[in-house]
Structures are given as C-alpha cells and as structure tokens.
Amino acid sequence: MKLFREHLGTATPIPPVLITESNDLERLKSIARNTAAFDLGVQDVEWETDQPDPQGCLRLKLSGDYYFVIRP
C-alpha cells in the first residue's frame, strides 16, 4: 500500500505526492497521523472512515483541500 499527500477540489489537478510504501496498514496510518501532527502542525485529524472505500482508499483530511490518502 502507498501513502500519498493529495490536494483535491481544484480546477487544475495537482499530482499526488508519494510519502512512503508499506504492507502494514496500521504503520501507514501512524505515519500519516504523526506527519500531520509534527510536520504540518495539524493536531485534530480523523480518518473519513475506519475501512477502505470501494476503491480501497482511506482518506485523512488535513486542512482545506489537502488529504493523506492510503491506496493499494
């Protein structure tokens, strides 16, 4: 699985940025939470759902239109 930082909702698409890869979903979730808190200063973060959506993605909203997305 891969962890990306994405910007959604703009007229001009911004390509996703690959942060890391791992087969351990909980490790990727931890990296996303820690990166949001310590590197970006975003303290209150929540995953949109606890389980992947039909495309297999999990999204963590950071601020505005920025998300961390875990994809298969």
Short mmCIF file of C-alpha atoms in Angstrom, two decimals:
data_model
loop_
_atom_site.label_atom_id
_atom_site.label_comp_id
_atom_site.label_asym_id
_atom_site.label_seq_id
_atom_site.Cartn_x
_atom_site.Cartn_y
_atom_site.Cartn_z
CA MET A 1 0.00 0.00 0.00
CA LYS A 2 1.12 3.59 -0.57
CA LEU A 3 0.64 6.78 1.42
CA PHE A 4 0.15 9.95 -0.63
CA ARG A 5 -0.46 13.62 0.13
CA GLU A 6 -3.14 14.91 -2.23
CA HIS A 7 -4.83 18.18 -3.00
CA LEU A 8 -8.43 17.72 -4.11
CA GLY A 9 -11.06 20.07 -5.41
CA THR A 10 -9.14 22.43 -7.69
CA ALA A 11 -9.79 23.16 -11.33
CA THR A 12 -6.14 22.42 -12.12
CA PRO A 13 -5.22 18.98 -10.81
CA ILE A 14 -2.16 18.83 -8.55
CA PRO A 15 -0.38 15.48 -8.77
CA PRO A 16 -0.30 13.38 -5.58
CA VAL A 17 2.99 13.20 -3.67
CA LEU A 18 4.14 9.74 -2.61
CA ILE A 19 5.27 9.75 1.03
CA THR A 20 6.02 6.06 1.67
CA GLU A 21 5.04 2.47 0.96
CA SER A 22 4.33 -0.43 3.32
CA ASN A 23 2.29 -3.62 3.56
CA ASP A 24 1.31 -2.67 7.13
CA LEU A 25 -1.86 -0.53 7.09
CA GLU A 26 -1.55 0.47 10.76
CA ARG A 27 2.03 1.65 10.14
CA LEU A 28 0.86 3.87 7.26
CA LYS A 29 -1.95 5.29 9.43
CA SER A 30 0.57 6.05 12.17
CA ILE A 31 2.95 7.77 9.74
CA ALA A 32 0.07 9.89 8.40
CA ARG A 33 -1.08 10.94 11.89
CA ASN A 34 2.45 11.71 13.09
CA THR A 35 3.34 13.63 9.93
CA ALA A 36 0.14 15.68 10.24
CA ALA A 37 0.82 16.50 13.89
CA PHE A 38 4.57 17.04 13.97
CA ASP A 39 5.47 18.23 10.46
CA LEU A 40 2.29 20.07 9.47
CA GLY A 41 1.00 21.22 12.87
CA VAL A 42 -2.45 19.69 12.29
CA GLN A 43 -3.45 18.23 15.67
CA ASP A 44 -7.08 17.16 15.27
CA VAL A 45 -7.22 14.68 12.41
CA GLU A 46 -9.73 11.95 11.69
CA TRP A 47 -9.96 9.30 9.03
CA GLU A 48 -13.10 9.71 6.92
CA THR A 49 -13.91 6.03 7.56
CA ASP A 50 -12.31 3.20 9.50
CA GLN A 51 -12.42 0.91 6.49
CA PRO A 52 -11.21 1.49 2.92
CA ASP A 53 -13.75 2.83 0.41
CA PRO A 54 -14.78 0.72 -2.64
CA GLN A 55 -11.57 1.77 -4.43
CA GLY A 56 -9.54 0.57 -1.44
CA CYS A 57 -8.57 4.09 -0.25
CA LEU A 58 -8.51 5.64 3.21
CA ARG A 59 -8.52 9.45 3.50
CA LEU A 60 -7.27 11.65 6.35
CA LYS A 61 -8.34 15.28 5.97
CA LEU A 62 -5.56 17.71 6.86
CA SER A 63 -6.83 21.21 6.07
CA GLY A 64 -8.69 22.85 3.24
CA ASP A 65 -8.46 20.51 0.29
CA TYR A 66 -5.39 18.59 1.49
CA TYR A 67 -5.58 14.90 2.43
CA PHE A 68 -3.35 11.98 3.20
CA VAL A 69 -4.60 9.03 1.17
CA ILE A 70 -3.65 5.38 1.61
CA ARG A 71 -4.12 3.36 -1.59
CA PRO A 72 -3.46 -0.25 -2.56
#
